[in-house]
Amino acid sequence: MPFAQLVIGPPGSGKSTYCDGMHQFCGAIGRKCSVVNLDPANDKTNYPCAVDVRDLITLDEIMSDEELGPNGSVLYALEELEHNFEWLEQRLKSLGDDYVLFDCPGQVELFTHHSSLRNIFFRLQKLGYRLVVLHLIDSYSLTLPSLYVSTILLSLRAMLQMDLPHLNVLTKIDKISSYAPLAFNLDFYTEVQDLSYLLPALEAEGSAPSPAASRQRTSAKPVKHKIPPNKFAGLNKAIVELVEEFGLVGFETLAVEDKRSMMKLLQTVDRAGGYAFGGPEGVNDTVWQLAMREQGATVMDVRDVQERWVDARDEYDAEERKEWEEEARIVADKARADAQMSGNDPGINLAGGSPEPAPTSGPDSGIKVVRKPDSGSTG
């Protein structure tokens, strides 16, 4: 009974970065993990692909043979994978009971109304996989009320379409302090509290003049027709009531390079998918099972996230750097003591000169995100 995460979300939400980070994190905690790339447009992955849909069909082939654009080619590729599901099934068998991350394409129609991705997921269930959908959303969407409401609607539609255990995740939460200040505390957005408080902000945003209108008002000719400030008030209220009536949407937070954030999210995923309550024989007989039992040591709720990344980020960063330097010093001292006991003292330089300084980088958290080079660099 293997377990898997189905990683979906719009372009730029951090799906591949998350798969790379989670693959490394699972390796650090002793969980055997494999990544399956289902995105035919993802031709540069930082993680090792156990299965790659591009071995079945490529985007260039589809665009050339079928004369389709990029978006239509991705839809065509997923339909092709659905019709050739046996190809995927055979390759998944070689993974055994590995914990699997499925990196999915970013076209939103695939997880809002197109059926191919959903059918593939259901067939994975029939193979015995215990699935959890992770819908990743860039936390920048919290900065504007209209973006936030659009994000909620997209998340709700994806939940209804996928019809599987589902978690919505606000990624890049460590960048939130560099954006425009939020109107409310973070828990208002993650818990999707009383959205009626957003209505005045939505109305103000909808009635704000466009740049063209602003230029026209400063010209000699007066504006004869003004857009009513409450033009979308009825629509905004209806959307808010719709979301609250369903009462399904909530958000987790994620900073992929932060160990505590990754641990908290994986705990939540494990509870949603059932991994925390037992899986294949011996699969949980690791340090991770003990960590799950002692959740008090690792729980990080949204108030902690607010304090860490919004209210006191600089103070936490400074304290974290001190901890890294202290751990690096301890590691260097231990290495020097071990070398002295073995008769190979690194502090003694037979050729004369000073010994090499100990490294000052932070401890290995298990996650090393590799940034793609700037396409504009001539390096």
JSON list of N, CA, C and O in Angstrom, two decimals, residues 147-195:
[
{"chain": "A", "resi": 147, "resn": "LEU", "atom": "N", "xyz": [-7.13, 39.03, -5.45]},
{"chain": "A", "resi": 147, "resn": "LEU", "atom": "CA", "xyz": [-6.29, 37.86, -5.68]},
{"chain": "A", "resi": 147, "resn": "LEU", "atom": "C", "xyz": [-6.60, 36.75, -4.68]},
{"chain": "A", "resi": 147, "resn": "LEU", "atom": "O", "xyz": [-6.65, 35.57, -5.03]},
{"chain": "A", "resi": 148, "resn": "TYR", "atom": "N", "xyz": [-6.80, 37.14, -3.44]},
{"chain": "A", "resi": 148, "resn": "TYR", "atom": "CA", "xyz": [-7.09, 36.16, -2.39]},
{"chain": "A", "resi": 148, "resn": "TYR", "atom": "C", "xyz": [-8.42, 35.46, -2.66]},
{"chain": "A", "resi": 148, "resn": "TYR", "atom": "O", "xyz": [-8.51, 34.22, -2.55]},
{"chain": "A", "resi": 149, "resn": "VAL", "atom": "N", "xyz": [-9.45, 36.22, -3.01]},
{"chain": "A", "resi": 149, "resn": "VAL", "atom": "CA", "xyz": [-10.75, 35.61, -3.29]},
{"chain": "A", "resi": 149, "resn": "VAL", "atom": "C", "xyz": [-10.66, 34.71, -4.52]},
{"chain": "A", "resi": 149, "resn": "VAL", "atom": "O", "xyz": [-11.24, 33.62, -4.55]},
{"chain": "A", "resi": 150, "resn": "SER", "atom": "N", "xyz": [-9.90, 35.14, -5.54]},
{"chain": "A", "resi": 150, "resn": "SER", "atom": "CA", "xyz": [-9.71, 34.29, -6.71]},
{"chain": "A", "resi": 150, "resn": "SER", "atom": "C", "xyz": [-9.01, 32.99, -6.33]},
{"chain": "A", "resi": 150, "resn": "SER", "atom": "O", "xyz": [-9.34, 31.90, -6.84]},
{"chain": "A", "resi": 151, "resn": "THR", "atom": "N", "xyz": [-8.04, 33.08, -5.44]},
{"chain": "A", "resi": 151, "resn": "THR", "atom": "CA", "xyz": [-7.32, 31.90, -4.96]},
{"chain": "A", "resi": 151, "resn": "THR", "atom": "C", "xyz": [-8.25, 30.94, -4.23]},
{"chain": "A", "resi": 151, "resn": "THR", "atom": "O", "xyz": [-8.18, 29.72, -4.41]},
{"chain": "A", "resi": 152, "resn": "ILE", "atom": "N", "xyz": [-9.15, 31.49, -3.43]},
{"chain": "A", "resi": 152, "resn": "ILE", "atom": "CA", "xyz": [-10.11, 30.64, -2.70]},
{"chain": "A", "resi": 152, "resn": "ILE", "atom": "C", "xyz": [-11.02, 29.92, -3.68]},
{"chain": "A", "resi": 152, "resn": "ILE", "atom": "O", "xyz": [-11.29, 28.71, -3.54]},
{"chain": "A", "resi": 153, "resn": "LEU", "atom": "N", "xyz": [-11.51, 30.66, -4.70]},
{"chain": "A", "resi": 153, "resn": "LEU", "atom": "CA", "xyz": [-12.39, 30.03, -5.69]},
{"chain": "A", "resi": 153, "resn": "LEU", "atom": "C", "xyz": [-11.67, 28.93, -6.46]},
{"chain": "A", "resi": 153, "resn": "LEU", "atom": "O", "xyz": [-12.22, 27.86, -6.70]},
{"chain": "A", "resi": 154, "resn": "LEU", "atom": "N", "xyz": [-10.41, 29.19, -6.85]},
{"chain": "A", "resi": 154, "resn": "LEU", "atom": "CA", "xyz": [-9.63, 28.18, -7.56]},
{"chain": "A", "resi": 154, "resn": "LEU", "atom": "C", "xyz": [-9.41, 26.95, -6.68]},
{"chain": "A", "resi": 154, "resn": "LEU", "atom": "O", "xyz": [-9.54, 25.82, -7.14]},
{"chain": "A", "resi": 155, "resn": "SER", "atom": "N", "xyz": [-9.11, 27.17, -5.41]},
{"chain": "A", "resi": 155, "resn": "SER", "atom": "CA", "xyz": [-8.88, 26.06, -4.49]},
{"chain": "A", "resi": 155, "resn": "SER", "atom": "C", "xyz": [-10.15, 25.24, -4.29]},
{"chain": "A", "resi": 155, "resn": "SER", "atom": "O", "xyz": [-10.12, 24.01, -4.28]},
{"chain": "A", "resi": 156, "resn": "LEU", "atom": "N", "xyz": [-11.28, 25.94, -4.15]},
{"chain": "A", "resi": 156, "resn": "LEU", "atom": "CA", "xyz": [-12.55, 25.25, -3.97]},
{"chain": "A", "resi": 156, "resn": "LEU", "atom": "C", "xyz": [-12.89, 24.42, -5.19]},
{"chain": "A", "resi": 156, "resn": "LEU", "atom": "O", "xyz": [-13.32, 23.25, -5.08]},
{"chain": "A", "resi": 157, "resn": "ARG", "atom": "N", "xyz": [-12.69, 24.98, -6.37]},
{"chain": "A", "resi": 157, "resn": "ARG", "atom": "CA", "xyz": [-12.99, 24.23, -7.59]},
{"chain": "A", "resi": 157, "resn": "ARG", "atom": "C", "xyz": [-12.09, 23.02, -7.73]},
{"chain": "A", "resi": 157, "resn": "ARG", "atom": "O", "xyz": [-12.54, 21.94, -8.14]},
{"chain": "A", "resi": 158, "resn": "ALA", "atom": "N", "xyz": [-10.81, 23.16, -7.39]},
{"chain": "A", "resi": 158, "resn": "ALA", "atom": "CA", "xyz": [-9.89, 22.02, -7.47]},
{"chain": "A", "resi": 158, "resn": "ALA", "atom": "C", "xyz": [-10.28, 20.94, -6.47]},
{"chain": "A", "resi": 158, "resn": "ALA", "atom": "O", "xyz": [-10.20, 19.74, -6.78]},
{"chain": "A", "resi": 159, "resn": "MET", "atom": "N", "xyz": [-10.72, 21.32, -5.29]},
{"chain": "A", "resi": 159, "resn": "MET", "atom": "CA", "xyz": [-11.14, 20.33, -4.29]},
{"chain": "A", "resi": 159, "resn": "MET", "atom": "C", "xyz": [-12.35, 19.54, -4.78]},
{"chain": "A", "resi": 159, "resn": "MET", "atom": "O", "xyz": [-12.41, 18.31, -4.63]},
{"chain": "A", "resi": 160, "resn": "LEU", "atom": "N", "xyz": [-13.30, 20.23, -5.39]},
{"chain": "A", "resi": 160, "resn": "LEU", "atom": "CA", "xyz": [-14.50, 19.55, -5.88]},
{"chain": "A", "resi": 160, "resn": "LEU", "atom": "C", "xyz": [-14.18, 18.67, -7.09]},
{"chain": "A", "resi": 160, "resn": "LEU", "atom": "O", "xyz": [-14.76, 17.60, -7.26]},
{"chain": "A", "resi": 161, "resn": "GLN", "atom": "N", "xyz": [-13.25, 19.12, -7.94]},
{"chain": "A", "resi": 161, "resn": "GLN", "atom": "CA", "xyz": [-12.90, 18.38, -9.14]},
{"chain": "A", "resi": 161, "resn": "GLN", "atom": "C", "xyz": [-12.10, 17.11, -8.80]},
{"chain": "A", "resi": 161, "resn": "GLN", "atom": "O", "xyz": [-12.37, 16.03, -9.32]},
{"chain": "A", "resi": 162, "resn": "MET", "atom": "N", "xyz": [-11.10, 17.23, -7.95]},
{"chain": "A", "resi": 162, "resn": "MET", "atom": "CA", "xyz": [-10.22, 16.10, -7.64]},
{"chain": "A", "resi": 162, "resn": "MET", "atom": "C", "xyz": [-10.91, 15.06, -6.77]},
{"chain": "A", "resi": 162, "resn": "MET", "atom": "O", "xyz": [-10.68, 13.86, -6.90]},
{"chain": "A", "resi": 163, "resn": "ASP", "atom": "N", "xyz": [-11.73, 15.49, -5.84]},
{"chain": "A", "resi": 163, "resn": "ASP", "atom": "CA", "xyz": [-12.52, 14.58, -5.00]},
{"chain": "A", "resi": 163, "resn": "ASP", "atom": "C", "xyz": [-11.61, 13.57, -4.28]},
{"chain": "A", "resi": 163, "resn": "ASP", "atom": "O", "xyz": [-11.88, 12.36, -4.26]},
{"chain": "A", "resi": 164, "resn": "LEU", "atom": "N", "xyz": [-10.52, 14.08, -3.70]},
{"chain": "A", "resi": 164, "resn": "LEU", "atom": "CA", "xyz": [-9.56, 13.27, -2.95]},
{"chain": "A", "resi": 164, "resn": "LEU", "atom": "C", "xyz": [-9.15, 14.03, -1.69]},
{"chain": "A", "resi": 164, "resn": "LEU", "atom": "O", "xyz": [-9.44, 15.24, -1.57]},
{"chain": "A", "resi": 165, "resn": "PRO", "atom": "N", "xyz": [-8.51, 13.37, -0.72]},
{"chain": "A", "resi": 165, "resn": "PRO", "atom": "CA", "xyz": [-7.94, 14.12, 0.41]},
{"chain": "A", "resi": 165, "resn": "PRO", "atom": "C", "xyz": [-7.08, 15.26, -0.11]},
{"chain": "A", "resi": 165, "resn": "PRO", "atom": "O", "xyz": [-6.23, 15.06, -0.99]},
{"chain": "A", "resi": 166, "resn": "HIS", "atom": "N", "xyz": [-7.29, 16.45, 0.39]},
{"chain": "A", "resi": 166, "resn": "HIS", "atom": "CA", "xyz": [-6.80, 17.66, -0.29]},
{"chain": "A", "resi": 166, "resn": "HIS", "atom": "C", "xyz": [-6.28, 18.66, 0.73]},
{"chain": "A", "resi": 166, "resn": "HIS", "atom": "O", "xyz": [-6.93, 18.92, 1.74]},
{"chain": "A", "resi": 167, "resn": "LEU", "atom": "N", "xyz": [-5.11, 19.23, 0.45]},
{"chain": "A", "resi": 167, "resn": "LEU", "atom": "CA", "xyz": [-4.55, 20.31, 1.26]},
{"chain": "A", "resi": 167, "resn": "LEU", "atom": "C", "xyz": [-4.16, 21.46, 0.35]},
{"chain": "A", "resi": 167, "resn": "LEU", "atom": "O", "xyz": [-3.50, 21.25, -0.68]},
{"chain": "A", "resi": 168, "resn": "ASN", "atom": "N", "xyz": [-4.57, 22.67, 0.71]},
{"chain": "A", "resi": 168, "resn": "ASN", "atom": "CA", "xyz": [-4.14, 23.87, 0.01]},
{"chain": "A", "resi": 168, "resn": "ASN", "atom": "C", "xyz": [-2.97, 24.47, 0.77]},
{"chain": "A", "resi": 168, "resn": "ASN", "atom": "O", "xyz": [-3.03, 24.61, 2.01]},
{"chain": "A", "resi": 169, "resn": "VAL", "atom": "N", "xyz": [-1.92, 24.84, 0.07]},
{"chain": "A", "resi": 169, "resn": "VAL", "atom": "CA", "xyz": [-0.68, 25.27, 0.72]},
{"chain": "A", "resi": 169, "resn": "VAL", "atom": "C", "xyz": [-0.24, 26.61, 0.14]},
{"chain": "A", "resi": 169, "resn": "VAL", "atom": "O", "xyz": [-0.11, 26.76, -1.08]},
{"chain": "A", "resi": 170, "resn": "LEU", "atom": "N", "xyz": [0.00, 27.58, 1.03]},
{"chain": "A", "resi": 170, "resn": "LEU", "atom": "CA", "xyz": [0.55, 28.88, 0.64]},
{"chain": "A", "resi": 170, "resn": "LEU", "atom": "C", "xyz": [2.07, 28.77, 0.67]},
{"chain": "A", "resi": 170, "resn": "LEU", "atom": "O", "xyz": [2.68, 28.65, 1.73]},
{"chain": "A", "resi": 171, "resn": "THR", "atom": "N", "xyz": [2.69, 28.77, -0.51]},
{"chain": "A", "resi": 171, "resn": "THR", "atom": "CA", "xyz": [4.14, 28.61, -0.60]},
{"chain": "A", "resi": 171, "resn": "THR", "atom": "C", "xyz": [4.84, 29.97, -0.50]},
{"chain": "A", "resi": 171, "resn": "THR", "atom": "O", "xyz": [4.21, 31.03, -0.51]},
{"chain": "A", "resi": 172, "resn": "LYS", "atom": "N", "xyz": [6.16, 29.91, -0.37]},
{"chain": "A", "resi": 172, "resn": "LYS", "atom": "CA", "xyz": [7.02, 31.10, -0.30]},
{"chain": "A", "resi": 172, "resn": "LYS", "atom": "C", "xyz": [6.60, 32.02, 0.84]},
{"chain": "A", "resi": 172, "resn": "LYS", "atom": "O", "xyz": [6.67, 33.25, 0.72]},
{"chain": "A", "resi": 173, "resn": "ILE", "atom": "N", "xyz": [6.17, 31.41, 1.94]},
{"chain": "A", "resi": 173, "resn": "ILE", "atom": "CA", "xyz": [5.69, 32.23, 3.07]},
{"chain": "A", "resi": 173, "resn": "ILE", "atom": "C", "xyz": [6.84, 33.00, 3.69]},
{"chain": "A", "resi": 173, "resn": "ILE", "atom": "O", "xyz": [6.63, 34.02, 4.36]},
{"chain": "A", "resi": 174, "resn": "ASP", "atom": "N", "xyz": [8.09, 32.55, 3.46]},
{"chain": "A", "resi": 174, "resn": "ASP", "atom": "CA", "xyz": [9.24, 33.28, 3.97]},
{"chain": "A", "resi": 174, "resn": "ASP", "atom": "C", "xyz": [9.47, 34.59, 3.22]},
{"chain": "A", "resi": 174, "resn": "ASP", "atom": "O", "xyz": [10.26, 35.43, 3.67]},
{"chain": "A", "resi": 175, "resn": "LYS", "atom": "N", "xyz": [8.78, 34.79, 2.09]},
{"chain": "A", "resi": 175, "resn": "LYS", "atom": "CA", "xyz": [8.90, 36.03, 1.33]},
{"chain": "A", "resi": 175, "resn": "LYS", "atom": "C", "xyz": [7.80, 37.02, 1.66]},
{"chain": "A", "resi": 175, "resn": "LYS", "atom": "O", "xyz": [7.78, 38.13, 1.12]},
{"chain": "A", "resi": 176, "resn": "ILE", "atom": "N", "xyz": [6.87, 36.65, 2.53]},
{"chain": "A", "resi": 176, "resn": "ILE", "atom": "CA", "xyz": [5.66, 37.45, 2.74]},
{"chain": "A", "resi": 176, "resn": "ILE", "atom": "C", "xyz": [5.99, 38.84, 3.29]},
{"chain": "A", "resi": 176, "resn": "ILE", "atom": "O", "xyz": [5.29, 39.82, 2.98]},
{"chain": "A", "resi": 177, "resn": "SER", "atom": "N", "xyz": [7.06, 38.96, 4.07]},
{"chain": "A", "resi": 177, "resn": "SER", "atom": "CA", "xyz": [7.39, 40.26, 4.66]},
{"chain": "A", "resi": 177, "resn": "SER", "atom": "C", "xyz": [7.93, 41.23, 3.62]},
{"chain": "A", "resi": 177, "resn": "SER", "atom": "O", "xyz": [7.97, 42.44, 3.87]},
{"chain": "A", "resi": 178, "resn": "SER", "atom": "N", "xyz": [8.36, 40.74, 2.47]},
{"chain": "A", "resi": 178, "resn": "SER", "atom": "CA", "xyz": [8.87, 41.62, 1.42]},
{"chain": "A", "resi": 178, "resn": "SER", "atom": "C", "xyz": [7.76, 42.14, 0.51]},
{"chain": "A", "resi": 178, "resn": "SER", "atom": "O", "xyz": [8.02, 42.97, -0.37]},
{"chain": "A", "resi": 179, "resn": "TYR", "atom": "N", "xyz": [6.53, 41.65, 0.69]},
{"chain": "A", "resi": 179, "resn": "TYR", "atom": "CA", "xyz": [5.40, 42.11, -0.11]},
{"chain": "A", "resi": 179, "resn": "TYR", "atom": "C", "xyz": [4.72, 43.28, 0.61]},
{"chain": "A", "resi": 179, "resn": "TYR", "atom": "O", "xyz": [5.14, 43.71, 1.68]},
{"chain": "A", "resi": 180, "resn": "ALA", "atom": "N", "xyz": [3.64, 43.75, 0.03]},
{"chain": "A", "resi": 180, "resn": "ALA", "atom": "CA", "xyz": [2.85, 44.80, 0.67]},
{"chain": "A", "resi": 180, "resn": "ALA", "atom": "C", "xyz": [2.28, 44.28, 1.98]},
{"chain": "A", "resi": 180, "resn": "ALA", "atom": "O", "xyz": [1.97, 43.08, 2.11]},
{"chain": "A", "resi": 181, "resn": "PRO", "atom": "N", "xyz": [2.15, 45.14, 3.00]},
{"chain": "A", "resi": 181, "resn": "PRO", "atom": "CA", "xyz": [1.63, 44.70, 4.30]},
{"chain": "A", "resi": 181, "resn": "PRO", "atom": "C", "xyz": [0.23, 44.09, 4.17]},
{"chain": "A", "resi": 181, "resn": "PRO", "atom": "O", "xyz": [-0.60, 44.57, 3.39]},
{"chain": "A", "resi": 182, "resn": "LEU", "atom": "N", "xyz": [-0.03, 43.04, 4.92]},
{"chain": "A", "resi": 182, "resn": "LEU", "atom": "CA", "xyz": [-1.34, 42.39, 4.89]},
{"chain": "A", "resi": 182, "resn": "LEU", "atom": "C", "xyz": [-2.35, 43.19, 5.70]},
{"chain": "A", "resi": 182, "resn": "LEU", "atom": "O", "xyz": [-2.00, 43.81, 6.72]},
{"chain": "A", "resi": 183, "resn": "ALA", "atom": "N", "xyz": [-3.59, 43.17, 5.27]},
{"chain": "A", "resi": 183, "resn": "ALA", "atom": "CA", "xyz": [-4.64, 43.90, 5.98]},
{"chain": "A", "resi": 183, "resn": "ALA", "atom": "C", "xyz": [-5.01, 43.23, 7.29]},
{"chain": "A", "resi": 183, "resn": "ALA", "atom": "O", "xyz": [-5.47, 43.89, 8.22]},
{"chain": "A", "resi": 184, "resn": "PHE", "atom": "N", "xyz": [-4.82, 41.90, 7.36]},
{"chain": "A", "resi": 184, "resn": "PHE", "atom": "CA", "xyz": [-5.16, 41.15, 8.57]},
{"chain": "A", "resi": 184, "resn": "PHE", "atom": "C", "xyz": [-4.00, 40.24, 8.93]},
{"chain": "A", "resi": 184, "resn": "PHE", "atom": "O", "xyz": [-3.05, 40.06, 8.15]},
{"chain": "A", "resi": 185, "resn": "ASN", "atom": "N", "xyz": [-4.08, 39.66, 10.13]},
{"chain": "A", "resi": 185, "resn": "ASN", "atom": "CA", "xyz": [-3.07, 38.68, 10.51]},
{"chain": "A", "resi": 185, "resn": "ASN", "atom": "C", "xyz": [-3.17, 37.45, 9.62]},
{"chain": "A", "resi": 185, "resn": "ASN", "atom": "O", "xyz": [-4.19, 37.19, 8.98]},
{"chain": "A", "resi": 186, "resn": "LEU", "atom": "N", "xyz": [-2.13, 36.66, 9.64]},
{"chain": "A", "resi": 186, "resn": "LEU", "atom": "CA", "xyz": [-2.03, 35.53, 8.73]},
{"chain": "A", "resi": 186, "resn": "LEU", "atom": "C", "xyz": [-3.14, 34.50, 8.97]},
{"chain": "A", "resi": 186, "resn": "LEU", "atom": "O", "xyz": [-3.61, 33.86, 8.03]},
{"chain": "A", "resi": 187, "resn": "ASP", "atom": "N", "xyz": [-3.57, 34.34, 10.22]},
{"chain": "A", "resi": 187, "resn": "ASP", "atom": "CA", "xyz": [-4.60, 33.34, 10.50]},
{"chain": "A", "resi": 187, "resn": "ASP", "atom": "C", "xyz": [-5.93, 33.67, 9.85]},
{"chain": "A", "resi": 187, "resn": "ASP", "atom": "O", "xyz": [-6.73, 32.78, 9.56]},
{"chain": "A", "resi": 188, "resn": "PHE", "atom": "N", "xyz": [-6.19, 34.96, 9.58]},
{"chain": "A", "resi": 188, "resn": "PHE", "atom": "CA", "xyz": [-7.42, 35.32, 8.87]},
{"chain": "A", "resi": 188, "resn": "PHE", "atom": "C", "xyz": [-7.44, 34.68, 7.48]},
{"chain": "A", "resi": 188, "resn": "PHE", "atom": "O", "xyz": [-8.48, 34.20, 7.02]},
{"chain": "A", "resi": 189, "resn": "TYR", "atom": "N", "xyz": [-6.29, 34.64, 6.83]},
{"chain": "A", "resi": 189, "resn": "TYR", "atom": "CA", "xyz": [-6.21, 34.10, 5.47]},
{"chain": "A", "resi": 189, "resn": "TYR", "atom": "C", "xyz": [-6.12, 32.58, 5.46]},
{"chain": "A", "resi": 189, "resn": "TYR", "atom": "O", "xyz": [-6.73, 31.93, 4.61]},
{"chain": "A", "resi": 190, "resn": "THR", "atom": "N", "xyz": [-5.37, 32.01, 6.38]},
{"chain": "A", "resi": 190, "resn": "THR", "atom": "CA", "xyz": [-5.20, 30.55, 6.35]},
{"chain": "A", "resi": 190, "resn": "THR", "atom": "C", "xyz": [-6.45, 29.82, 6.80]},
{"chain": "A", "resi": 190, "resn": "THR", "atom": "O", "xyz": [-6.76, 28.74, 6.30]},
{"chain": "A", "resi": 191, "resn": "GLU", "atom": "N", "xyz": [-7.18, 30.40, 7.74]},
{"chain": "A", "resi": 191, "resn": "GLU", "atom": "CA", "xyz": [-8.40, 29.76, 8.24]},
{"chain": "A", "resi": 191, "resn": "GLU", "atom": "C", "xyz": [-9.64, 30.21, 7.49]},
{"chain": "A", "resi": 191, "resn": "GLU", "atom": "O", "xyz": [-10.75, 29.74, 7.79]},
{"chain": "A", "resi": 192, "resn": "VAL", "atom": "N", "xyz": [-9.46, 31.13, 6.52]},
{"chain": "A", "resi": 192, "resn": "VAL", "atom": "CA", "xyz": [-10.58, 31.66, 5.72]},
{"chain": "A", "resi": 192, "resn": "VAL", "atom": "C", "xyz": [-11.72, 32.05, 6.66]},
{"chain": "A", "resi": 192, "resn": "VAL", "atom": "O", "xyz": [-12.81, 31.47, 6.64]},
{"chain": "A", "resi": 193, "resn": "GLN", "atom": "N", "xyz": [-11.43, 33.02, 7.49]},
{"chain": "A", "resi": 193, "resn": "GLN", "atom": "CA", "xyz": [-12.40, 33.48, 8.48]},
{"chain": "A", "resi": 193, "resn": "GLN", "atom": "C", "xyz": [-13.47, 34.35, 7.81]},
{"chain": "A", "resi": 193, "resn": "GLN", "atom": "O", "xyz": [-13.61, 34.34, 6.59]},
{"chain": "A", "resi": 194, "resn": "ASP", "atom": "N", "xyz": [-14.21, 35.09, 8.59]},
{"chain": "A", "resi": 194, "resn": "ASP", "atom": "CA", "xyz": [-15.35, 35.86, 8.09]},
{"chain": "A", "resi": 194, "resn": "ASP", "atom": "C", "xyz": [-14.94, 36.76, 6.93]},
{"chain": "A", "resi": 194, "resn": "ASP", "atom": "O", "xyz": [-14.33, 37.82, 7.11]},
{"chain": "A", "resi": 195, "resn": "LEU", "atom": "N", "xyz": [-15.27, 36.33, 5.72]},
{"chain": "A", "resi": 195, "resn": "LEU", "atom": "CA", "xyz": [-14.82, 37.05, 4.53]},
{"chain": "A", "resi": 195, "resn": "LEU", "atom": "C", "xyz": [-15.58, 38.35, 4.30]},
{"chain": "A", "resi": 195, "resn": "LEU", "atom": "O", "xyz": [-15.22, 39.13, 3.42]}
]
